[in-house]
Coordinates of C-alpha atoms and ligand atoms in Angstrom, one line a residue:
M14 CA -10.8 -20.3 -2.4
A15 CA -8.7 -19.7 0.9
G16 CA -7.0 -23.1 2.0
E17 CA -3.3 -25.0 2.4
T18 CA -3.3 -26.2 -1.2
A19 CA -5.8 -23.5 -3.5
G20 CA -4.8 -20.1 -4.1
R21 CA -2.4 -18.2 -6.2
V22 CA -0.2 -17.4 -3.2
A23 CA -1.2 -21.0 -1.2
G24 CA 1.2 -21.0 1.4
K25 CA 2.5 -17.7 1.7
V26 CA 2.6 -15.4 4.5
A27 CA 2.1 -11.3 3.4
L28 CA 1.6 -8.0 5.7
V29 CA -0.4 -5.8 4.9
T30 CA 0.4 -2.2 6.4
G31 CA -2.6 0.3 6.7
G32 CA -5.4 -2.5 6.0
A33 CA -8.1 -1.3 8.0
S34 CA -10.3 0.5 5.1
G35 CA -9.8 1.0 1.3
I36 CA -7.3 -0.4 -0.6
G37 CA -5.4 -1.8 1.6
R38 CA -8.6 -3.7 3.5
G39 CA -9.2 -4.8 -0.4
C40 CA -5.3 -5.9 -0.8
A41 CA -6.0 -8.1 2.7
E42 CA -9.0 -9.9 1.4
K43 CA -7.8 -11.2 -1.7
L44 CA -4.2 -12.7 -1.1
A45 CA -6.4 -14.4 1.7
A46 CA -9.0 -15.3 -0.2
E47 CA -6.1 -16.5 -2.5
G48 CA -5.4 -18.6 0.2
A49 CA -1.9 -16.2 1.9
T50 CA -2.1 -16.3 6.2
V51 CA -2.8 -12.3 5.9
V52 CA -1.6 -9.9 8.9
L53 CA -2.7 -6.9 8.5
T54 CA -2.1 -3.7 10.7
D55 CA -3.5 0.0 11.0
I56 CA -3.7 2.5 14.2
Q57 CA -7.9 2.4 13.4
D58 CA -8.1 -0.9 15.6
E59 CA -11.9 -1.0 15.5
L60 CA -11.7 -1.5 11.5
G61 CA -8.8 -3.3 12.0
R62 CA -10.7 -6.0 13.8
E63 CA -13.6 -6.0 12.1
A64 CA -11.8 -6.6 8.7
A65 CA -10.2 -10.0 9.4
S66 CA -12.8 -11.5 11.0
G67 CA -15.0 -10.9 7.9
I68 CA -11.9 -12.6 6.3
A69 CA -11.6 -15.2 9.0
A70 CA -15.8 -15.5 8.0
A71 CA -15.3 -16.0 4.6
G72 CA -13.1 -19.0 5.6
G73 CA -9.5 -17.0 5.3
R74 CA -6.7 -16.6 7.3
A75 CA -5.6 -13.0 9.0
E76 CA -5.3 -11.6 12.2
Y77 CA -4.9 -7.5 12.8
A78 CA -2.4 -5.9 14.4
R79 CA -2.1 -2.8 15.8
H80 CA 1.2 -0.4 14.3
D81 CA 1.7 3.1 13.6
V82 CA 3.9 2.9 10.5
T83 CA 6.0 5.8 11.5
D84 CA 7.5 4.3 14.5
E85 CA 10.5 2.1 14.3
D86 CA 10.0 -0.4 17.2
A87 CA 6.7 -1.0 16.3
W88 CA 7.8 -2.6 12.8
A89 CA 10.8 -4.7 14.5
S90 CA 7.9 -6.3 16.8
V91 CA 5.6 -6.6 14.3
V92 CA 8.0 -8.0 12.5
A93 CA 9.0 -10.7 14.7
G94 CA 5.4 -11.6 16.1
I95 CA 5.4 -13.2 12.3
K96 CA 8.7 -14.9 12.8
A97 CA 7.3 -16.0 15.7
R98 CA 3.6 -17.6 15.2
H99 CA 4.2 -18.0 10.9
G100 CA 8.3 -19.0 10.9
R101 CA 8.1 -16.3 7.5
L102 CA 7.4 -13.4 5.5
D103 CA 6.5 -13.8 1.7
I104 CA 5.0 -10.8 1.0
L105 CA 4.8 -6.5 2.1
V106 CA 2.5 -4.4 1.2
N107 CA 3.5 -0.9 2.2
N108 CA -0.2 0.4 1.8
A109 CA -0.8 2.7 4.7
G110 CA -1.0 6.3 3.5
I111 CA -2.5 9.6 3.9
G112 CA -3.2 12.5 1.9
I113 CA -3.4 16.7 3.4
G114 CA -4.6 18.4 -0.1
G115 CA -4.4 22.1 0.1
S116 CA -2.1 25.5 -1.0
I117 CA 1.7 24.5 -0.3
L118 CA 1.8 28.4 1.2
D119 CA -1.0 27.2 4.3
M120 CA 0.8 23.9 4.8
S121 CA 2.0 24.1 7.8
L122 CA 5.6 22.1 8.6
A123 CA 3.7 19.3 10.9
D124 CA 2.1 18.3 7.7
W125 CA 4.3 18.2 5.9
R126 CA 6.5 16.4 7.8
R127 CA 3.2 13.9 8.9
Q128 CA 2.6 12.9 5.5
T129 CA 6.4 12.5 4.9
A130 CA 6.6 10.2 8.0
I131 CA 3.8 8.1 7.2
N132 CA 3.8 7.8 3.4
L133 CA 7.6 7.5 3.0
D134 CA 9.3 7.5 6.1
G135 CA 6.7 4.4 6.7
V136 CA 7.3 2.8 3.4
F137 CA 11.7 3.1 3.9
L138 CA 11.1 1.4 7.5
G139 CA 8.7 -1.4 5.9
V140 CA 11.1 -2.0 3.3
K141 CA 14.4 -2.2 6.2
H142 CA 12.6 -4.3 8.7
S143 CA 11.1 -6.9 6.1
I144 CA 13.8 -8.1 3.7
P145 CA 16.3 -9.7 6.2
L146 CA 13.0 -12.2 7.3
M147 CA 11.9 -12.2 4.2
R148 CA 15.7 -13.2 3.2
E149 CA 15.7 -16.0 6.4
S150 CA 13.0 -17.2 4.4
G151 CA 14.4 -18.0 1.3
G152 CA 12.2 -18.7 -1.9
G153 CA 12.4 -15.1 -2.5
G154 CA 9.2 -12.3 -1.8
S155 CA 8.1 -9.9 -2.9
I156 CA 7.4 -5.7 -1.7
V157 CA 4.6 -3.9 -3.2
N158 CA 4.5 -0.1 -1.6
M159 CA 1.9 2.2 -2.4
S160 CA 2.7 5.0 -5.2
S161 CA -0.8 7.0 -7.1
V162 CA -0.6 8.6 -10.2
A163 CA 0.4 10.8 -7.8
G164 CA 3.8 9.7 -8.1
L165 CA 4.3 10.3 -11.7
K166 CA 2.7 13.7 -12.4
G167 CA 2.4 17.4 -10.7
S168 CA -0.8 18.2 -8.5
A169 CA -2.0 21.1 -8.0
N170 CA -2.6 22.2 -4.2
L171 CA -1.6 18.7 -3.2
A172 CA 2.3 19.3 -3.7
G173 CA 3.3 17.5 -0.3
Y174 CA 1.6 14.2 -1.5
C175 CA 3.2 14.1 -4.2
A176 CA 6.7 14.8 -3.3
T177 CA 5.9 11.1 -0.9
K178 CA 4.5 9.4 -3.5
G179 CA 7.2 10.6 -6.0
G180 CA 10.0 9.7 -3.6
V181 CA 8.1 6.2 -3.4
R182 CA 8.6 5.5 -6.5
L183 CA 12.0 6.0 -6.9
F184 CA 13.0 4.1 -4.0
T185 CA 11.1 1.2 -4.7
K186 CA 13.6 1.2 -8.2
S187 CA 16.3 1.3 -6.1
V188 CA 15.6 -1.3 -3.8
A189 CA 14.8 -3.3 -6.3
L190 CA 18.2 -3.3 -8.1
E191 CA 19.6 -3.3 -4.1
C192 CA 17.7 -7.0 -3.6
A193 CA 18.2 -8.2 -7.7
N194 CA 22.2 -7.9 -7.0
A195 CA 21.7 -9.6 -4.4
R196 CA 20.0 -12.6 -5.6
D197 CA 17.5 -12.9 -3.3
G198 CA 14.7 -13.3 -5.1
I199 CA 13.0 -10.4 -4.0
R200 CA 10.8 -8.3 -6.0
V201 CA 9.7 -4.8 -5.3
N202 CA 7.4 -3.1 -7.2
S203 CA 5.5 0.7 -7.1
V204 CA 1.4 0.0 -7.9
H205 CA 0.3 3.7 -8.5
P206 CA -3.7 3.9 -8.5
G207 CA -5.8 6.9 -9.7
L208 CA -8.9 7.8 -8.5
I209 CA -10.6 5.1 -6.5
E210 CA -13.2 5.0 -3.9
T211 CA -12.1 5.1 -1.0
P212 CA -12.4 7.8 3.0
I213 CA -8.9 9.2 1.9
W214 CA -10.8 12.2 -0.6
I215 CA -12.3 13.1 2.3
T216 CA -8.6 14.7 3.1
V217 CA -7.5 15.4 -0.2
Q218 CA -10.6 16.8 -1.7
A219 CA -9.1 20.2 0.1
A220 CA -6.8 19.6 -3.1
I221 CA -9.8 20.8 -5.4
T222 CA -12.1 22.9 -3.1
P223 CA -10.4 24.5 -0.6
G224 CA -12.6 24.2 3.2
A225 CA -13.7 21.8 2.3
N226 CA -13.8 17.8 4.9
A227 CA -16.9 15.2 3.3
M228 CA -16.6 13.0 0.2
P229 CA -16.7 14.7 -2.9
D230 CA -18.8 13.8 -5.6
L231 CA -16.6 10.9 -7.2
D232 CA -18.3 9.6 -9.8
A233 CA -19.0 13.8 -11.4
M234 CA -15.4 14.1 -10.8
S235 CA -14.5 10.0 -12.7
A236 CA -16.4 11.2 -15.2
M237 CA -14.6 14.6 -16.3
A238 CA -10.7 13.9 -15.6
V239 CA -10.8 9.3 -16.1
P240 CA -10.2 8.6 -19.9
M241 CA -12.6 5.2 -18.6
G242 CA -15.0 8.3 -17.2
V243 CA -15.8 5.9 -14.0
K244 CA -14.1 5.7 -10.3
G245 CA -12.3 2.1 -9.5
V246 CA -12.5 0.4 -6.8
P247 CA -10.7 -1.4 -3.9
E248 CA -10.9 -4.4 -5.7
D249 CA -9.3 -2.9 -8.8
I250 CA -5.5 -2.5 -7.2
A251 CA -6.2 -5.3 -5.1
N252 CA -6.0 -7.5 -8.2
G253 CA -2.4 -5.3 -9.6
V254 CA -1.5 -6.0 -6.6
L255 CA -1.9 -9.8 -5.8
W256 CA -0.6 -10.7 -10.1
L257 CA 3.0 -9.1 -8.7
C258 CA 2.4 -11.1 -4.8
S259 CA 2.4 -14.1 -6.9
D260 CA 4.8 -16.0 -8.7
E261 CA 3.0 -15.4 -11.7
A262 CA 5.2 -12.2 -11.5
R263 CA 8.8 -14.0 -10.9
Y264 CA 9.9 -12.3 -13.8
V265 CA 8.5 -9.0 -12.5
T266 CA 10.6 -6.4 -10.4
G267 CA 11.1 -2.4 -10.4
M268 CA 8.2 -1.9 -12.2
E269 CA 5.4 0.6 -11.9
M270 CA 1.8 -0.2 -12.0
V271 CA -0.6 2.0 -12.9
I272 CA -4.5 1.0 -12.5
D273 CA -6.4 4.4 -13.2
G274 CA -8.7 4.1 -16.6
G275 CA -6.1 6.2 -18.4
L276 CA -6.0 8.9 -16.2
T277 CA -2.0 9.6 -16.9
L278 CA -2.4 8.9 -20.6
R279 CA -3.0 12.5 -21.4
Ligands
LIG6 N1 -7.8 6.3 -3.0 C1 -7.0 6.6 -4.3 O1 -7.3 7.2 -5.1 C2 -5.5 6.3 -3.6 C3 -5.4 7.3 -5.3 C4 -3.9 6.9 -5.5 C5 -3.1 6.6 -4.0 N2 -3.9 6.0 -2.8 C6 -2.2 5.4 -1.8 O2 -3.5 3.9 -1.6 C7 -3.3 3.9 -0.3 C8 -4.2 3.1 0.9 O3 -5.2 4.5 0.9 P1 -6.9 4.9 0.9 O4 -6.9 5.8 -0.4 O5 -6.8 2.9 0.9 O6 -7.6 5.3 1.9 P2 -7.3 4.3 3.4 O7 -7.6 6.1 4.2 O8 -9.2 4.1 2.9 O9 -6.6 3.9 4.2 C9 -5.4 4.1 4.7 C10 -5.8 3.2 5.8 O10 -3.6 3.7 6.3 C11 -4.0 4.0 7.8 N3 -3.1 4.8 8.3 C12 -2.7 6.0 8.1 N4 -1.7 6.3 8.8 C13 -1.2 5.4 9.6 C14 -0.2 4.9 10.2 N5 0.8 6.4 11.1 N6 0.2 4.2 10.6 C15 -0.5 2.8 9.9 N7 -1.9 3.2 9.7 C16 -2.2 4.4 9.3 C17 -5.6 4.1 8.0 O11 -5.8 4.0 9.6 C18 -6.1 3.1 7.2 O12 -6.8 2.9 7.2 C19 -2.3 4.8 0.0 O13 -1.2 5.3 0.4 C20 -2.5 6.8 -0.6 O14 -2.2 7.3 -0.8 C21 -5.3 6.0 -2.5

């Protein structure tokens, strides 16, 4: 329930990147439903505005801002805007990401760089520009970096994506230590989703079926690959993110939270 006093993240201000679609949207909705004021950002303006107005219609507090996570100036102005309008920042969900499937032999350097710029540089910039305002806000903070099961295990025809997500995993642990050393109360964790139904699969699936460019049959894929036999939905990830962002996780930092129906167990 949204409101001044109710909710597991009540009173906190959250920034969610890639919040217009899929997992980011699910996280924005969940955090707002549990009382946070949510600034969701993306490059898909229409979907982003729709997500924010949907949250408001459900009684939550949310606003949309256009924000390309690869643009350092945009990070500075988004964080400055949050400071000006809300006075503080408690939660950062570094979620924006893309997945480019296909043989590494066919990947252009431009695509490699684009994927790395969004998935890894974007996470670095988010951490760099958010920590100063979190420290100034007092009360600690929670940063969640969206990695993947592809940051834990290799995957044929997804090498570039795996490189970015593996990078996010160790970047997270290193920043967690830096914040712990600084005694600033900021916790930094990575989340590793398995097979979750979102539009990202339209581009990732070229890893499985070369040349394909439509949504794959995730039910069939999950029945074969996921020990629990079913795909996940954005809310499965949002529930974990909510816990990491709440004070219930006050002693948790540098953790890799795997939410994958058992995908990485074998
Ligand atoms: N869906 C899965 O199965 C799965 C599994 C593991 C990890 N993930 C990760 O979860 C995160 C969210 O992906 P999703 O599955 O919800 O996909 P999605 O495509 O639904 O959402 C990704 C969002 O990021 C935005 N985005 C892309 N480039 C951007 C940029 N330069 N600046 C700002 N926003 C940008 C897109 O517009 C989109 O709204 C990604 O980091 C992805 O790698 C997804």
